Amino acid sequence: MIHFGIIARNFSSTAAVQSAIKNVTVIGGGLMGSGIAQVAAQAGQNVTLVDVNNDVLTKAQKSITNNLGRVAKKIYKDNPQEGEKFVAGALSKIKTNTDPVAAVKETDLVVEAIVENMKVKHDLFKKLDEAAPSHTIFASNTSSLSINEIGSVVKRKDKFGGLHFFNPVPVMRLLEVIRGADTSEETYSAMMQWGKSVGKTCVTCKDTPGFVVNRLLVPYIAEAIRLYERGDASARDIDIAMKLGAGYPMGPLELADYVGLDTNKFILDGWHAKYPNEPLFNPIPVLNKLVAEGKLGVKTGEGFYKYDKK
Ligand code: 3HC
């Protein structure tokens, strides 16, 4: 019997938690969407991963297969056959679709992980609201936009909330569960229960900019970039300092490259526009320059550091 419960290095001791949510639709086949699809499939749920671009879906399937392999190697290190079964079992739980409307017809939960653009999110959720069954919960994985604003276009406001995952999703143990102004108690409880069922420790936050983690992490990364920009310390020394002096697994500039410099800039710019008097959110010339040059971090092969292109 394949165990689809709570797995991987950080989740090993928790018992499997059941959720009433059995059918999940993840919209957006990027890094976050594919990670979310993976953890739901590992938990034995039926997953439909949606992206309008077929190439993105093909890439997502490859990365999920690789990452399931990493998980299997760890939990079935002495039993590669069981490991293979585990990978095949989880993969068999994931279907793909290029049509979001068709993909939500029988789903219990939609997790949206598409581009951070309010209009695009509104267009999507308006369509999904018409197509999904009335019991379906809608959630956004947005990292910096307002849940209330994203959910303002749907009629089912009581069934709308935030489920914010962290990269790499299969490894990071946290899920932020965001209650919007109109999220019902029932929806909130279902989201918490679902988060536990996919192996995450859930924390709750109101609909505030960046919730808990990004509200702390983004200014921290920004301050590290400013330190580097002023020439106070080298990138390497800033990162070593925070790894060895504060016990962080990655230094702030490594992390900025890992998250994507475009993402860091997008979040800062959005908050700066909304809160112009908050100096922590001020634009950073060196970050803007790197992004303008297409140096977005790990994914483009260069950011604060150089990487082998994957
Ligand atoms: N899927 C499955 N397993 C994975 C994985 C993935 N995508 N990525 C890494 N792993 C596993 C590896 O197989 C490895 O397993 P092992 O311990 O059995 O060998 C283990 O995780 C560690 O990986 P590595 O050996 O490759 O590398 P590290 O030990 O350096 O760990 C890391 C990598 C887990 C990314 C660690 O450096 C880390 O925790 N970094 C901080 C990440 C972080 O802060 N993320 C949050 C970003 S903010 C965010 O996402 C919010 C958004 O809104 C912007």
Coordinates of C-alpha atoms and ligand atoms in Angstrom, one line a residue:
M1 CA 0.0 0.0 0.0
I2 CA 1.5 3.3 -1.0
H3 CA 1.4 5.9 1.8
F4 CA 0.4 9.2 0.4
G5 CA 0.4 10.9 3.8
I6 CA 2.8 13.4 5.2
I7 CA 6.3 13.0 3.8
A8 CA 9.7 14.5 3.1
R9 CA 12.4 15.5 5.5
N10 CA 10.4 18.1 7.4
F11 CA 7.0 16.5 7.5
S12 CA 7.9 13.0 8.6
S13 CA 6.6 12.9 12.1
T14 CA 3.0 14.2 11.5
A15 CA 0.2 11.7 11.2
A16 CA -1.9 11.9 8.0
V17 CA -4.8 14.4 8.4
Q18 CA -7.9 13.9 6.3
S19 CA -9.7 16.7 4.5
A20 CA -13.2 16.7 3.0
I21 CA -11.6 18.2 0.0
K22 CA -10.8 15.4 -2.5
N23 CA -10.7 17.2 -5.8
V24 CA -8.4 20.1 -6.3
T25 CA -7.8 22.3 -9.3
V26 CA -4.5 24.2 -9.3
I27 CA -4.4 27.0 -11.9
G28 CA -1.0 28.0 -13.1
G29 CA 1.7 25.5 -14.0
G30 CA 4.7 27.5 -12.8
L31 CA 7.0 26.6 -9.9
M32 CA 4.4 27.3 -7.2
G33 CA 1.5 25.7 -9.1
S34 CA 3.4 22.5 -9.8
G35 CA 4.6 22.3 -6.2
I36 CA 1.0 22.7 -4.9
A37 CA -0.3 20.1 -7.4
Q38 CA 2.5 17.7 -6.2
V39 CA 1.8 18.0 -2.5
A40 CA -2.0 17.5 -3.0
A41 CA -1.3 14.4 -5.2
Q42 CA 1.1 13.1 -2.6
A43 CA -1.8 13.4 -0.1
G44 CA -3.9 11.2 -2.4
Q45 CA -6.2 13.9 -3.7
N46 CA -7.4 14.1 -7.3
V47 CA -5.6 17.1 -8.9
T48 CA -6.1 18.9 -12.1
L49 CA -3.2 21.2 -13.0
V50 CA -4.3 23.9 -15.4
D51 CA -2.2 26.2 -17.6
V52 CA -3.3 27.8 -20.9
N53 CA 0.2 27.0 -22.2
N54 CA 0.8 23.3 -23.0
D55 CA 4.6 23.7 -22.9
V56 CA 4.3 25.0 -19.3
L57 CA 2.3 21.9 -18.4
T58 CA 4.8 19.6 -20.0
K59 CA 7.6 21.3 -18.0
A60 CA 5.5 21.1 -14.9
Q61 CA 5.0 17.4 -15.2
K62 CA 8.7 16.9 -15.7
S63 CA 9.6 18.9 -12.6
I64 CA 6.9 17.1 -10.5
T65 CA 8.3 13.8 -11.6
N66 CA 11.8 14.8 -10.6
N67 CA 10.7 16.3 -7.3
L68 CA 8.6 13.2 -6.4
G69 CA 11.7 11.2 -7.2
R70 CA 13.7 13.2 -4.6
V71 CA 11.0 12.6 -2.0
A72 CA 10.8 8.9 -2.9
K73 CA 14.6 8.5 -2.6
K74 CA 14.3 9.9 0.9
I75 CA 11.4 7.9 2.3
Y76 CA 12.0 4.7 0.4
K77 CA 15.8 4.8 0.4
D78 CA 16.1 1.1 1.2
N79 CA 13.2 0.1 -1.0
P80 CA 13.5 1.6 -4.5
Q81 CA 10.6 -0.5 -5.8
E82 CA 8.2 1.1 -3.3
G83 CA 9.7 4.5 -4.2
E84 CA 8.8 3.9 -7.9
K85 CA 5.3 2.9 -6.9
F86 CA 5.0 6.0 -4.8
V87 CA 6.0 8.2 -7.7
A88 CA 3.7 6.4 -10.2
G89 CA 0.8 6.6 -7.7
A90 CA 1.2 10.3 -7.1
L91 CA 1.6 11.0 -10.8
S92 CA -1.5 9.1 -11.6
K93 CA -3.5 11.5 -9.4
I94 CA -2.5 14.5 -11.5
K95 CA -4.4 15.4 -14.7
T96 CA -3.7 18.4 -16.8
N97 CA -6.0 20.8 -18.7
T98 CA -5.6 23.9 -20.7
D99 CA -9.1 25.1 -20.1
P100 CA -9.7 26.5 -16.5
V101 CA -13.5 26.6 -17.0
A102 CA -13.7 22.9 -17.9
A103 CA -11.3 22.0 -15.1
V104 CA -13.4 23.4 -12.3
K105 CA -16.7 21.7 -13.1
E106 CA -16.4 19.1 -10.4
T107 CA -13.8 20.5 -8.1
D108 CA -13.9 21.1 -4.3
L109 CA -11.1 23.6 -4.1
V110 CA -9.4 25.9 -6.6
V111 CA -5.9 27.2 -5.8
E112 CA -4.9 30.0 -8.2
A113 CA -1.1 30.5 -8.7
I114 CA -1.0 32.5 -11.9
V115 CA 0.7 35.8 -12.7
E116 CA 0.5 38.5 -10.1
N117 CA -1.8 40.8 -12.1
M118 CA -5.1 41.9 -10.5
K119 CA -6.9 42.2 -13.8
V120 CA -5.8 38.8 -15.0
K121 CA -6.8 37.2 -11.7
H122 CA -10.2 39.0 -11.8
D123 CA -10.9 37.8 -15.3
L124 CA -10.1 34.2 -14.3
F125 CA -12.1 34.2 -11.0
K126 CA -15.2 35.8 -12.8
K127 CA -15.2 32.9 -15.2
L128 CA -14.6 30.3 -12.6
D129 CA -17.4 31.6 -10.4
E130 CA -19.8 30.9 -13.2
A131 CA -18.5 27.5 -13.9
A132 CA -17.6 25.9 -10.5
P133 CA -20.2 24.1 -8.3
S134 CA -21.6 26.3 -5.5
H135 CA -19.7 24.4 -2.8
T136 CA -16.2 25.0 -4.4
I137 CA -13.8 27.1 -2.3
F138 CA -11.6 29.5 -4.2
A139 CA -8.2 30.5 -2.9
S140 CA -5.3 32.5 -4.2
N141 CA -1.6 31.8 -3.6
T142 CA -0.8 35.5 -4.2
S143 CA 2.4 36.6 -2.4
S144 CA 1.6 40.3 -2.1
L145 CA -1.8 41.3 -3.5
S146 CA -4.9 41.7 -1.4
I147 CA -7.1 38.7 -1.0
N148 CA -10.2 40.9 -0.6
E149 CA -9.4 42.8 -3.8
I150 CA -8.8 39.5 -5.8
G151 CA -12.1 38.0 -4.4
S152 CA -14.1 41.2 -5.0
V153 CA -15.3 39.9 -8.3
V154 CA -16.9 36.6 -7.2
K155 CA -20.4 36.1 -5.8
R156 CA -19.1 33.4 -3.4
K157 CA -17.2 35.8 -1.2
D158 CA -17.8 33.6 1.9
K159 CA -15.9 30.8 0.0
F160 CA -12.9 32.9 -0.9
G161 CA -9.5 33.1 0.9
G162 CA -5.8 32.9 0.6
L163 CA -3.5 29.8 0.7
H164 CA 0.1 31.0 0.5
F165 CA 2.7 28.4 -0.1
F166 CA 6.5 28.8 0.0
N167 CA 9.2 27.8 -2.5
P168 CA 10.1 24.9 -2.8
V169 CA 6.6 23.8 -2.0
P170 CA 7.3 20.1 -1.4
V171 CA 10.0 21.1 1.2
M172 CA 8.8 24.2 3.0
R173 CA 6.6 23.2 5.9
L174 CA 4.5 26.4 6.2
L175 CA 1.1 27.4 4.7
E176 CA -0.3 30.8 5.4
V177 CA -4.1 30.6 5.5
I178 CA -5.6 34.0 4.9
R179 CA -9.0 35.0 6.0
G180 CA -10.6 37.7 3.8
A181 CA -13.2 40.1 5.2
D182 CA -16.0 37.8 4.1
T183 CA -14.4 34.4 4.4
S184 CA -16.8 32.2 6.4
E185 CA -15.8 30.2 9.4
E186 CA -16.6 27.1 7.5
T187 CA -14.4 28.0 4.6
Y188 CA -11.6 29.0 6.9
S189 CA -11.8 25.6 8.8
A190 CA -11.9 23.7 5.5
M191 CA -8.8 25.6 4.3
M192 CA -6.9 24.9 7.5
Q193 CA -7.9 21.2 7.4
W194 CA -6.9 20.9 3.8
G195 CA -3.5 22.6 4.5
K196 CA -2.8 20.0 7.2
S197 CA -3.9 17.2 4.9
V198 CA -1.2 18.2 2.4
G199 CA 1.4 18.0 5.2
K200 CA 1.7 21.7 6.1
T201 CA 1.8 23.5 9.4
C202 CA -0.8 26.3 9.0
V203 CA -0.7 29.8 10.4
T204 CA -3.5 32.3 10.0
C205 CA -3.1 35.9 9.0
K206 CA -5.4 38.7 8.1
D207 CA -5.4 40.1 4.6
T208 CA -2.4 42.4 5.1
P209 CA 0.4 43.2 2.7
G210 CA 2.7 40.1 2.5
F211 CA 0.9 38.4 5.3
V212 CA 3.4 37.2 7.9
V213 CA 6.4 35.8 6.0
N214 CA 6.7 38.2 3.0
R215 CA 6.0 41.3 5.2
L216 CA 9.2 40.3 7.1
L217 CA 11.2 38.7 4.4
V218 CA 10.8 41.2 1.6
P219 CA 12.1 44.2 3.7
Y220 CA 14.9 42.0 5.1
I221 CA 16.0 41.1 1.5
A222 CA 15.6 44.8 0.5
E223 CA 17.8 45.9 3.3
A224 CA 20.4 43.3 2.4
I225 CA 20.4 44.6 -1.2
R226 CA 20.8 48.2 0.1
L227 CA 23.8 47.0 2.2
Y228 CA 25.3 45.5 -0.9
E229 CA 24.5 48.6 -3.0
R230 CA 26.2 50.9 -0.5
G231 CA 29.3 48.6 -0.7
D232 CA 29.2 47.9 3.0
A233 CA 29.9 44.2 2.4
S234 CA 30.2 41.9 -0.5
A235 CA 27.3 39.7 -1.6
R236 CA 29.2 36.6 -0.4
D237 CA 29.9 38.1 3.0
I238 CA 26.3 39.3 3.5
D239 CA 25.0 35.8 2.8
I240 CA 27.6 34.0 4.9
A241 CA 26.9 36.4 7.7
M242 CA 23.2 35.6 7.8
K243 CA 23.7 31.9 7.4
L244 CA 26.4 31.5 10.0
G245 CA 25.4 34.4 12.3
A246 CA 21.6 34.0 12.2
G247 CA 21.2 30.3 11.2
Y248 CA 19.2 31.0 8.0
P249 CA 19.4 28.2 5.4
M250 CA 20.2 30.7 2.6
G251 CA 21.6 34.2 2.8
P252 CA 19.3 37.1 1.7
L253 CA 20.9 37.7 -1.7
E254 CA 21.0 33.9 -2.5
L255 CA 17.3 33.9 -1.5
A256 CA 16.5 36.9 -3.6
D257 CA 18.1 35.1 -6.6
Y258 CA 16.2 31.9 -5.7
V259 CA 12.8 33.7 -5.4
G260 CA 13.5 35.7 -8.6
L261 CA 14.6 39.3 -8.7
D262 CA 11.6 40.2 -10.8
T263 CA 9.3 38.9 -8.1
N264 CA 11.2 40.8 -5.4
K265 CA 10.9 44.0 -7.5
F266 CA 7.3 43.4 -8.3
I267 CA 6.4 43.1 -4.7
L268 CA 8.4 46.1 -3.6
D269 CA 7.0 48.3 -6.4
G270 CA 3.5 47.3 -5.6
W271 CA 3.8 48.1 -2.0
H272 CA 5.8 51.3 -2.7
A273 CA 2.9 52.5 -4.9
K274 CA 0.4 51.7 -2.1
Y275 CA 2.5 52.9 0.8
P276 CA 4.8 55.7 -0.5
N277 CA 5.7 56.8 3.0
E278 CA 7.2 53.5 4.1
P279 CA 11.0 53.7 3.4
L280 CA 11.4 49.9 3.6
F281 CA 9.4 49.6 0.4
N282 CA 11.4 52.3 -1.5
P283 CA 12.8 51.2 -5.0
I284 CA 16.3 50.0 -5.1
P285 CA 18.4 51.1 -8.1
V286 CA 20.7 48.0 -8.2
L287 CA 17.7 45.7 -8.1
N288 CA 16.0 47.7 -10.9
K289 CA 19.2 47.6 -13.0
L290 CA 19.6 43.8 -12.6
V291 CA 15.9 43.2 -13.6
A292 CA 16.2 45.6 -16.6
E293 CA 19.2 43.6 -17.7
G294 CA 17.2 40.4 -17.5
K295 CA 19.4 39.1 -14.6
L296 CA 16.5 37.6 -12.6
G297 CA 18.5 35.2 -10.5
V298 CA 18.6 31.4 -10.7
K299 CA 16.0 31.0 -13.4
T300 CA 18.0 33.2 -15.9
G301 CA 21.5 32.0 -14.9
E302 CA 22.5 35.3 -13.2
G303 CA 21.4 37.6 -10.5
F304 CA 23.6 38.6 -7.6
Y305 CA 25.5 35.4 -8.5
K306 CA 26.0 33.3 -11.6
Y307 CA 24.4 29.9 -12.0
D308 CA 24.6 27.0 -14.5
K309 CA 21.6 27.3 -16.8
K310 CA 19.2 24.4 -16.2
Ligands
3HC1 N1 11.1 19.0 -4.2 C1 11.4 18.0 -3.4 N2 12.5 18.0 -2.6 C2 13.4 19.0 -2.7 C3 13.1 20.1 -3.6 C4 11.9 20.1 -4.3 N3 11.6 21.1 -5.1 N4 14.1 21.0 -3.4 C5 15.0 20.5 -2.5 N5 14.5 19.3 -2.1 C6 15.1 18.4 -1.1 C7 16.4 17.8 -1.7 O1 16.2 16.6 -2.3 C8 17.2 17.6 -0.4 O2 16.9 16.4 0.2 P1 18.0 15.7 1.1 O3 18.1 16.5 2.3 O4 17.4 14.4 1.4 O5 19.2 15.6 0.3 C9 16.7 18.7 0.5 O6 15.5 19.2 0.0 C10 17.7 19.9 0.5 O7 17.9 20.3 -0.8 P2 19.4 20.5 -1.3 O8 20.4 19.6 -0.7 O9 19.3 20.6 -2.8 O10 19.7 22.0 -0.9 P3 19.7 22.6 0.6 O11 20.0 21.7 1.7 O12 20.6 23.8 0.3 O13 18.2 23.1 0.7 C11 16.4 24.6 0.4 C12 17.6 23.8 -0.3 C13 15.4 23.7 0.9 C14 15.8 25.5 -0.7 C15 17.0 25.5 1.6 O14 18.1 26.2 1.1 C16 16.0 26.5 2.1 O15 15.2 26.1 2.9 N6 16.1 27.7 1.7 C17 15.2 28.8 2.1 C18 14.0 28.8 1.1 C19 13.0 29.8 1.5 O16 13.2 30.7 2.3 N7 11.9 29.8 0.8 C20 10.8 30.8 1.0 C21 11.0 31.8 -0.1 S1 9.8 33.0 0.0 C22 8.4 32.4 -0.8 O17 8.4 31.3 -1.4 C23 7.2 33.2 -0.8 C24 6.8 33.7 -2.1 O18 5.6 34.4 -2.0 C25 7.8 34.7 -2.8

